[in-house]
Amino acid sequence: MAYELAKLMSYEVHDRIINLLFNELQRDPIEGFGRPTMGQLAAADREVHLKLAELTRAGLPLGPNGELPLDKHVDDVLRLPSVMWLLMPRPKGNPDRTPSKAAPAAPAPKHQPDKRPTKNHKFDKTKGKRVKTPMPLQLRGGTPNDADGKSICFGYNLGTSPYVPEPWGFSLTPDSQAVEIGAATADLGLLATQCRTVLKALGKDPSSKFPEGFPWLKGINLIKVEAANSLYDFAAKVAWLCDEHGVLFTVENPANSYMWETKFFKHLVDRFFFHIIDACEYGSEHKKATAFLANFSADRLRQRCTGNHTHKSWNVEKAEDGSWRFDTAKEAEYPTKLAKQLALALFDKLLESQQFKLQDNLEDHAPKVSSEAQPRRPKGPLLLTEFKTKVVVSCDPAQVPPETIPEAASPPLQGIPVGAKRLDVQPVFNEKGEKAISFILREGPVKTAQHRTRMLNHFLERAKCLQTEEARLHESLDQSIRPVLATKRLLLFRETLVEAGVDDPQLFDDLRFGFRLVGDLQPSGQFQPQWKPASLDVEQLKQTAVWAQRAVIASCRKGLDDLEVAQAVWDETMEQTMPDKQWVKGPFTAEQITQRLGPSWVPSRRFGVRQNGKIRPVDDFSQFLINATVSCHEKIDLEGLDHICSTARFFMGASTEDGDMRTAGDKGSAPCKRAPEWSASDAKDIFGRCLDLRQAYKQLVRHPCDAWAAVLAVPCPADGTVYFFEAIALPFGAVSSVLAFNRAARALRTILSRVFKLATTNFFDDFCQLELGLLKESAWKTAETVMQLLGWKISSGEDKRKPFSKSFEILGAVVSFKSSPIDVIEVCNKESRCVFGDHVPQPFVTAWARAGKRQVIAQAEMFPVLAAKCTWRKQLSGRSIIWFLDNESARMAFVRCFSPVIDNYFMLQLNSKFDLELQTRNWYSRVPSKSNPSDSASRLSFTEYQNCHIQDPCYERLLKSLSDFESLMQLLERGGG
């Protein structure tokens, strides 16, 4: 509470520290270890506060989003190794302090002093006494015996004993793609060299007869050789295990190592690929033959010394600690070139087996940054250029530039550096839509309409034939998901998937059994591969269940501060429990949920978001880490405005005036003729519309076995109690729901394009249809009939279900196909886009210039941000916003939330107050005037904003704040009187 009252740290954030300490105290320890002690918790708590103090030495400013000074540092501090190390469980038998000495079982015999006289006829009192070696300070509190009860010397734990074997172990995960095993000890190498030297003098070579060591070895030498043989045995077993499970492996050792001749590796060498390289060809200064044993052929690991370079001689040097070190120790690390070639060899094999696919990640060059905090200084350029220079050349449309500029280049390519590569910027490709367009233009309007009618009649007949089997299938479904899937014709959907060639073999099973919410989501084959592993295991998530069940109560009650939103969320949730929907079940108390699902259920908070005048419920599956348990193998490529424009562009340019076409077909692009029914103008008479699915996520279900992770917590405004609901339909807010729905939506789009020849793209639940004028009625009826036939519900309101038009709204923009001598696709903002422009109010200008300042550019750039937050309060509330400013000083002032200029500081304080009230997440970026969409409005020129709503800015609150600020300044100037 003290932190809260001092405005240093919020109670909720401080509660995270307490929860961490108590969770560690209550966590069940693994076998052989005890729980952390109260002393460890106290030390960790002290370390947390010391680190917080270090991070705030420069001051305690509020965060960019209005958070208290310490709030933004707590999460980072709790993840520090120095904190977690103090909370690590200690082995049993290793107490915090030295235990008291146990009483002897029998009385110790009295000491009998040596009665022999000394030289001076006196007794030496030290004679006959047992001298005790003091316990080293580092080992006090340790364990003096091993698991077998044998004594352990001091040097064992101090690391000074030369006889201590190095600990080693290995764990092979089921989904390993590659495993590298290193087996080597410097002592063994030195011993082998010494033995070989002696025996060569005797004319003998031990490697052929005794590769596992001489049988007459004793003492230290025998121990070292046995340890090495154990390591070789282990490495060989793991290599066999990897090959048995289809996992790639490499084992590296010097080519002349005795390891390759041992009984452990002899069969491996005969069975697999044995590669030998010279390290000097891979970046080393020495010539050293190194062997790589692998279960795949690697041509990159076969380069031997060419002899066209010099080698550094092998030497031994004396280190600072007095020990002697051979140059071989420096060769333990791979040179950069060798490491790269080894990695590329593995990639070659993986690409050959088609387990991985390399793709261009140019879009990921910009660093990924948090939306909650903007760094003050960029650690690198946000955009990285891929080329040293770029040259733009205009040429005849019929002329195809070469892939690489030759030496004898013809105009206009002369002057471009020889060897320069052509930069191909491919348009967004919609293969399925382009094939549908090619079919329409090639076959003509009559045959296209007949084809669609024929396919509809076919599947209508199939629906009648499958009616009995569909009913039987629905009866076999889990009782909880049956109502949500009542309208779906699942067997018919499976037949359309096969007809369309949708490459997603698990989609049908996921539709009828439910989509998984947690765990590893297997790739569907409909999207580009991109692996994003889970950061938390499912079992680890279940261990947090008790804590999450308690924490969600306080989290939900905060939503009662806005009763309008809380009531709307409660009403919507209760409506979803109605018999005609049954998307959720409830309400239940926590005890009732435990009876239904067991104790290990993890709740998610449901909260409301204002959107387009409505309040939309969202399920926060990230708060208690449910989303963190999901592993994805694909990246969803949404078909946005670029795809729509690309498809329309193909429609416009697919045929020429004389009817020649180059169309996309099943066997690639081929020249053909446009159907004679199409005139040149009709073939470019494009219309569009948006088909929208109604309550899209609620038309699919989650898997019944994930019910424990599908519990929604909703506060009731009437009594303030938090009730729980069991989500049956896909929750809006789960990572897995996004992938699940997009799999189904992409399959629907493929069915419409391939089976029914409809030019369609989809962006989540919005399906954009493009069609020529003569076929727009056919396209309208076909698309809606297909959706109805398969059991998918579409939005039927007048604001959603609009007919084909030359100009239509989709994805927050207006797409228009206007008639003009040249083919033009116009994309502009919706009329709902707002803009304002005005003179800065005179009181602010007077205040900025009161000290005789003439340069007020920074203030003039900062003021529109405040005006926008006042004018569009309702629209901005609770949103993530990107602000573009045309002045670096103003931008950095917002980022730092500080400025030494008093007028700027006043506006920054006001800005922080607005952010706290609006609960916005802000990102301030720089934009040049030429690229600034608001540049014309700042000059009071509104000709560019014909499709936008021009609004009058609101200054009332700003002027009131300025008046209060001026009064305060005058009071300070008078000395506070």
PDB file of C-alpha atoms in Angstrom, residues 477-640:
ATOM      1  CA  LEU A 477     -20.672 -35.878 -32.027  1.00  0.00           C
ATOM      2  CA  ASP A 478     -19.855 -34.857 -28.487  1.00  0.00           C
ATOM      3  CA  GLN A 479     -23.021 -33.621 -26.833  1.00  0.00           C
ATOM      4  CA  SER A 480     -21.481 -30.287 -25.832  1.00  0.00           C
ATOM      5  CA  ILE A 481     -20.544 -29.256 -29.403  1.00  0.00           C
ATOM      6  CA  ARG A 482     -23.580 -30.716 -31.186  1.00  0.00           C
ATOM      7  CA  PRO A 483     -25.813 -27.577 -30.977  1.00  0.00           C
ATOM      8  CA  VAL A 484     -23.161 -25.269 -32.470  1.00  0.00           C
ATOM      9  CA  LEU A 485     -22.590 -27.571 -35.462  1.00  0.00           C
ATOM     10  CA  ALA A 486     -26.280 -28.322 -35.993  1.00  0.00           C
ATOM     11  CA  THR A 487     -26.480 -26.422 -39.310  1.00  0.00           C
ATOM     12  CA  LYS A 488     -23.207 -27.724 -40.765  1.00  0.00           C
ATOM     13  CA  ARG A 489     -23.328 -30.347 -43.538  1.00  0.00           C
ATOM     14  CA  LEU A 490     -19.997 -31.861 -42.629  1.00  0.00           C
ATOM     15  CA  LEU A 491     -19.968 -34.783 -45.072  1.00  0.00           C
ATOM     16  CA  LEU A 492     -20.956 -32.509 -47.935  1.00  0.00           C
ATOM     17  CA  PHE A 493     -18.220 -30.083 -46.911  1.00  0.00           C
ATOM     18  CA  ARG A 494     -15.736 -32.938 -47.070  1.00  0.00           C
ATOM     19  CA  GLU A 495     -16.808 -33.729 -50.641  1.00  0.00           C
ATOM     20  CA  THR A 496     -16.410 -30.108 -51.701  1.00  0.00           C
ATOM     21  CA  LEU A 497     -12.939 -30.070 -50.112  1.00  0.00           C
ATOM     22  CA  VAL A 498     -11.951 -33.062 -52.226  1.00  0.00           C
ATOM     23  CA  GLU A 499     -13.505 -31.525 -55.345  1.00  0.00           C
ATOM     24  CA  ALA A 500     -11.593 -28.278 -54.798  1.00  0.00           C
ATOM     25  CA  GLY A 501      -8.313 -30.049 -54.002  1.00  0.00           C
ATOM     26  CA  VAL A 502      -7.879 -28.414 -50.594  1.00  0.00           C
ATOM     27  CA  ASP A 503      -4.647 -29.776 -49.146  1.00  0.00           C
ATOM     28  CA  ASP A 504      -5.684 -29.897 -45.483  1.00  0.00           C
ATOM     29  CA  PRO A 505      -6.218 -33.554 -44.508  1.00  0.00           C
ATOM     30  CA  GLN A 506      -7.043 -32.758 -40.850  1.00  0.00           C
ATOM     31  CA  LEU A 507      -9.628 -30.042 -41.509  1.00  0.00           C
ATOM     32  CA  PHE A 508     -12.652 -32.353 -41.659  1.00  0.00           C
ATOM     33  CA  ASP A 509     -11.752 -34.085 -38.381  1.00  0.00           C
ATOM     34  CA  ASP A 510     -11.103 -30.743 -36.684  1.00  0.00           C
ATOM     35  CA  LEU A 511     -14.473 -29.448 -37.882  1.00  0.00           C
ATOM     36  CA  ARG A 512     -16.433 -32.377 -36.474  1.00  0.00           C
ATOM     37  CA  PHE A 513     -14.392 -33.053 -33.324  1.00  0.00           C
ATOM     38  CA  GLY A 514     -13.368 -29.469 -32.538  1.00  0.00           C
ATOM     39  CA  PHE A 515     -10.170 -27.454 -32.856  1.00  0.00           C
ATOM     40  CA  ARG A 516      -7.477 -27.684 -30.207  1.00  0.00           C
ATOM     41  CA  LEU A 517      -6.876 -24.594 -28.059  1.00  0.00           C
ATOM     42  CA  VAL A 518      -3.483 -25.519 -26.594  1.00  0.00           C
ATOM     43  CA  GLY A 519      -0.451 -27.544 -27.568  1.00  0.00           C
ATOM     44  CA  ASP A 520       1.173 -28.191 -30.923  1.00  0.00           C
ATOM     45  CA  LEU A 521      -1.062 -27.147 -33.835  1.00  0.00           C
ATOM     46  CA  GLN A 522      -0.038 -29.297 -36.776  1.00  0.00           C
ATOM     47  CA  PRO A 523       0.481 -27.580 -40.166  1.00  0.00           C
ATOM     48  CA  SER A 524      -2.553 -27.530 -42.430  1.00  0.00           C
ATOM     49  CA  GLY A 525      -0.778 -27.077 -45.765  1.00  0.00           C
ATOM     50  CA  GLN A 526      -2.891 -24.046 -46.709  1.00  0.00           C
ATOM     51  CA  PHE A 527      -0.407 -21.397 -45.551  1.00  0.00           C
ATOM     52  CA  GLN A 528       3.305 -20.672 -45.744  1.00  0.00           C
ATOM     53  CA  PRO A 529       5.404 -22.560 -43.174  1.00  0.00           C
ATOM     54  CA  GLN A 530       6.729 -20.549 -40.247  1.00  0.00           C
ATOM     55  CA  TRP A 531       7.418 -22.206 -36.925  1.00  0.00           C
ATOM     56  CA  LYS A 532       6.624 -20.330 -33.724  1.00  0.00           C
ATOM     57  CA  PRO A 533       7.265 -22.606 -30.730  1.00  0.00           C
ATOM     58  CA  ALA A 534       5.352 -22.423 -27.484  1.00  0.00           C
ATOM     59  CA  SER A 535       7.044 -20.684 -24.573  1.00  0.00           C
ATOM     60  CA  LEU A 536       5.208 -22.745 -21.960  1.00  0.00           C
ATOM     61  CA  ASP A 537       4.326 -26.418 -21.626  1.00  0.00           C
ATOM     62  CA  VAL A 538       0.696 -27.448 -21.147  1.00  0.00           C
ATOM     63  CA  GLU A 539       1.505 -29.231 -17.891  1.00  0.00           C
ATOM     64  CA  GLN A 540       3.310 -26.145 -16.630  1.00  0.00           C
ATOM     65  CA  LEU A 541       0.205 -24.103 -17.426  1.00  0.00           C
ATOM     66  CA  LYS A 542      -1.964 -26.471 -15.395  1.00  0.00           C
ATOM     67  CA  GLN A 543       0.332 -25.972 -12.409  1.00  0.00           C
ATOM     68  CA  THR A 544      -0.652 -22.284 -12.392  1.00  0.00           C
ATOM     69  CA  ALA A 545      -4.388 -23.080 -12.304  1.00  0.00           C
ATOM     70  CA  VAL A 546      -4.983 -22.410  -8.600  1.00  0.00           C
ATOM     71  CA  TRP A 547      -3.188 -19.068  -8.760  1.00  0.00           C
ATOM     72  CA  ALA A 548      -5.027 -18.050 -11.964  1.00  0.00           C
ATOM     73  CA  GLN A 549      -8.406 -18.925 -10.465  1.00  0.00           C
ATOM     74  CA  ARG A 550      -7.767 -16.515  -7.615  1.00  0.00           C
ATOM     75  CA  ALA A 551      -6.109 -13.751  -9.626  1.00  0.00           C
ATOM     76  CA  VAL A 552      -8.850 -13.560 -12.259  1.00  0.00           C
ATOM     77  CA  ILE A 553     -11.374 -12.408  -9.634  1.00  0.00           C
ATOM     78  CA  ALA A 554      -9.538  -9.151  -8.921  1.00  0.00           C
ATOM     79  CA  SER A 555      -8.773  -8.662 -12.597  1.00  0.00           C
ATOM     80  CA  CYS A 556     -12.438  -8.971 -13.602  1.00  0.00           C
ATOM     81  CA  ARG A 557     -13.726  -6.633 -10.927  1.00  0.00           C
ATOM     82  CA  LYS A 558     -11.703  -3.806 -12.418  1.00  0.00           C
ATOM     83  CA  GLY A 559     -14.017  -4.015 -15.423  1.00  0.00           C
ATOM     84  CA  LEU A 560     -16.906  -2.903 -13.223  1.00  0.00           C
ATOM     85  CA  ASP A 561     -15.482   0.637 -13.215  1.00  0.00           C
ATOM     86  CA  ASP A 562     -17.236   1.178 -16.578  1.00  0.00           C
ATOM     87  CA  LEU A 563     -20.741  -0.125 -15.881  1.00  0.00           C
ATOM     88  CA  GLU A 564     -21.934   0.441 -19.440  1.00  0.00           C
ATOM     89  CA  VAL A 565     -19.248  -1.821 -20.896  1.00  0.00           C
ATOM     90  CA  ALA A 566     -19.589  -4.376 -18.083  1.00  0.00           C
ATOM     91  CA  GLN A 567     -23.349  -4.596 -18.544  1.00  0.00           C
ATOM     92  CA  ALA A 568     -23.035  -4.993 -22.318  1.00  0.00           C
ATOM     93  CA  VAL A 569     -20.487  -7.802 -21.894  1.00  0.00           C
ATOM     94  CA  TRP A 570     -22.682  -9.572 -19.325  1.00  0.00           C
ATOM     95  CA  ASP A 571     -25.793  -9.288 -21.487  1.00  0.00           C
ATOM     96  CA  GLU A 572     -23.959 -10.603 -24.568  1.00  0.00           C
ATOM     97  CA  THR A 573     -22.524 -13.527 -22.592  1.00  0.00           C
ATOM     98  CA  MET A 574     -25.935 -14.458 -21.214  1.00  0.00           C
ATOM     99  CA  GLU A 575     -27.412 -14.235 -24.711  1.00  0.00           C
ATOM    100  CA  GLN A 576     -24.772 -16.701 -25.929  1.00  0.00           C
ATOM    101  CA  THR A 577     -26.084 -19.241 -23.419  1.00  0.00           C
ATOM    102  CA  MET A 578     -29.572 -19.221 -24.974  1.00  0.00           C
ATOM    103  CA  PRO A 579     -30.895 -22.525 -26.434  1.00  0.00           C
ATOM    104  CA  ASP A 580     -30.731 -21.210 -30.012  1.00  0.00           C
ATOM    105  CA  LYS A 581     -26.990 -20.530 -29.665  1.00  0.00           C
ATOM    106  CA  GLN A 582     -25.329 -22.411 -26.778  1.00  0.00           C
ATOM    107  CA  TRP A 583     -21.949 -20.928 -27.647  1.00  0.00           C
ATOM    108  CA  VAL A 584     -21.118 -20.877 -23.928  1.00  0.00           C
ATOM    109  CA  LYS A 585     -22.482 -22.719 -20.904  1.00  0.00           C
ATOM    110  CA  GLY A 586     -23.145 -21.105 -17.558  1.00  0.00           C
ATOM    111  CA  PRO A 587     -23.079 -19.163 -15.407  1.00  0.00           C
ATOM    112  CA  PHE A 588     -21.214 -21.257 -12.841  1.00  0.00           C
ATOM    113  CA  THR A 589     -19.403 -20.599  -9.603  1.00  0.00           C
ATOM    114  CA  ALA A 590     -15.754 -21.587  -9.232  1.00  0.00           C
ATOM    115  CA  GLU A 591     -16.777 -24.630  -7.194  1.00  0.00           C
ATOM    116  CA  GLN A 592     -19.183 -25.778  -9.898  1.00  0.00           C
ATOM    117  CA  ILE A 593     -16.499 -25.429 -12.583  1.00  0.00           C
ATOM    118  CA  THR A 594     -14.144 -27.513 -10.437  1.00  0.00           C
ATOM    119  CA  GLN A 595     -16.792 -30.223 -10.155  1.00  0.00           C
ATOM    120  CA  ARG A 596     -17.277 -30.208 -13.933  1.00  0.00           C
ATOM    121  CA  LEU A 597     -13.649 -29.970 -15.057  1.00  0.00           C
ATOM    122  CA  GLY A 598     -11.475 -30.887 -12.095  1.00  0.00           C
ATOM    123  CA  PRO A 599      -9.130 -28.588 -10.161  1.00  0.00           C
ATOM    124  CA  SER A 600      -6.683 -27.770 -12.995  1.00  0.00           C
ATOM    125  CA  TRP A 601      -8.803 -25.333 -15.005  1.00  0.00           C
ATOM    126  CA  VAL A 602      -7.364 -22.027 -16.157  1.00  0.00           C
ATOM    127  CA  PRO A 603      -9.772 -19.094 -16.621  1.00  0.00           C
ATOM    128  CA  SER A 604      -9.641 -16.207 -19.086  1.00  0.00           C
ATOM    129  CA  ARG A 605     -11.032 -12.760 -18.452  1.00  0.00           C
ATOM    130  CA  ARG A 606     -13.765 -11.518 -20.800  1.00  0.00           C
ATOM    131  CA  PHE A 607     -13.815  -7.754 -21.271  1.00  0.00           C
ATOM    132  CA  GLY A 608     -15.496  -5.277 -23.634  1.00  0.00           C
ATOM    133  CA  VAL A 609     -14.058  -3.139 -26.435  1.00  0.00           C
ATOM    134  CA  ARG A 610     -15.925  -0.239 -28.000  1.00  0.00           C
ATOM    135  CA  GLN A 611     -15.931  -0.659 -31.758  1.00  0.00           C
ATOM    136  CA  ASN A 612     -17.991   1.306 -34.297  1.00  0.00           C
ATOM    137  CA  GLY A 613     -20.555   2.337 -31.729  1.00  0.00           C
ATOM    138  CA  LYS A 614     -20.878  -1.189 -30.343  1.00  0.00           C
ATOM    139  CA  ILE A 615     -19.303  -3.017 -27.437  1.00  0.00           C
ATOM    140  CA  ARG A 616     -17.617  -6.245 -28.501  1.00  0.00           C
ATOM    141  CA  PRO A 617     -16.643  -8.913 -25.942  1.00  0.00           C
ATOM    142  CA  VAL A 618     -13.062 -10.155 -26.139  1.00  0.00           C
ATOM    143  CA  ASP A 619     -11.592 -13.148 -24.307  1.00  0.00           C
ATOM    144  CA  ASP A 620      -8.105 -12.517 -22.928  1.00  0.00           C
ATOM    145  CA  PHE A 621      -6.320 -15.841 -23.397  1.00  0.00           C
ATOM    146  CA  SER A 622      -2.915 -14.201 -22.931  1.00  0.00           C
ATOM    147  CA  GLN A 623      -3.304 -12.920 -19.369  1.00  0.00           C
ATOM    148  CA  PHE A 624      -2.898 -16.345 -17.775  1.00  0.00           C
ATOM    149  CA  LEU A 625      -0.593 -17.721 -20.488  1.00  0.00           C
ATOM    150  CA  ILE A 626      -2.989 -20.024 -22.362  1.00  0.00           C
ATOM    151  CA  ASN A 627      -1.804 -18.566 -25.671  1.00  0.00           C
ATOM    152  CA  ALA A 628       1.801 -19.151 -24.584  1.00  0.00           C
ATOM    153  CA  THR A 629       1.270 -22.932 -24.794  1.00  0.00           C
ATOM    154  CA  VAL A 630       0.443 -22.879 -28.527  1.00  0.00           C
ATOM    155  CA  SER A 631       3.031 -23.942 -31.108  1.00  0.00           C
ATOM    156  CA  CYS A 632       2.254 -22.841 -34.673  1.00  0.00           C
ATOM    157  CA  HIS A 633       3.885 -24.151 -37.836  1.00  0.00           C
ATOM    158  CA  GLU A 634       2.338 -21.712 -40.312  1.00  0.00           C
ATOM    159  CA  LYS A 635       2.040 -17.991 -40.947  1.00  0.00           C
ATOM    160  CA  ILE A 636      -1.393 -16.857 -42.056  1.00  0.00           C
ATOM    161  CA  ASP A 637      -1.197 -14.793 -45.247  1.00  0.00           C
ATOM    162  CA  LEU A 638      -4.308 -12.638 -45.224  1.00  0.00           C
ATOM    163  CA  GLU A 639      -5.643 -11.455 -48.558  1.00  0.00           C
ATOM    164  CA  GLY A 640      -6.077  -7.735 -48.062  1.00  0.00           C
TER     165      GLY A 640
END
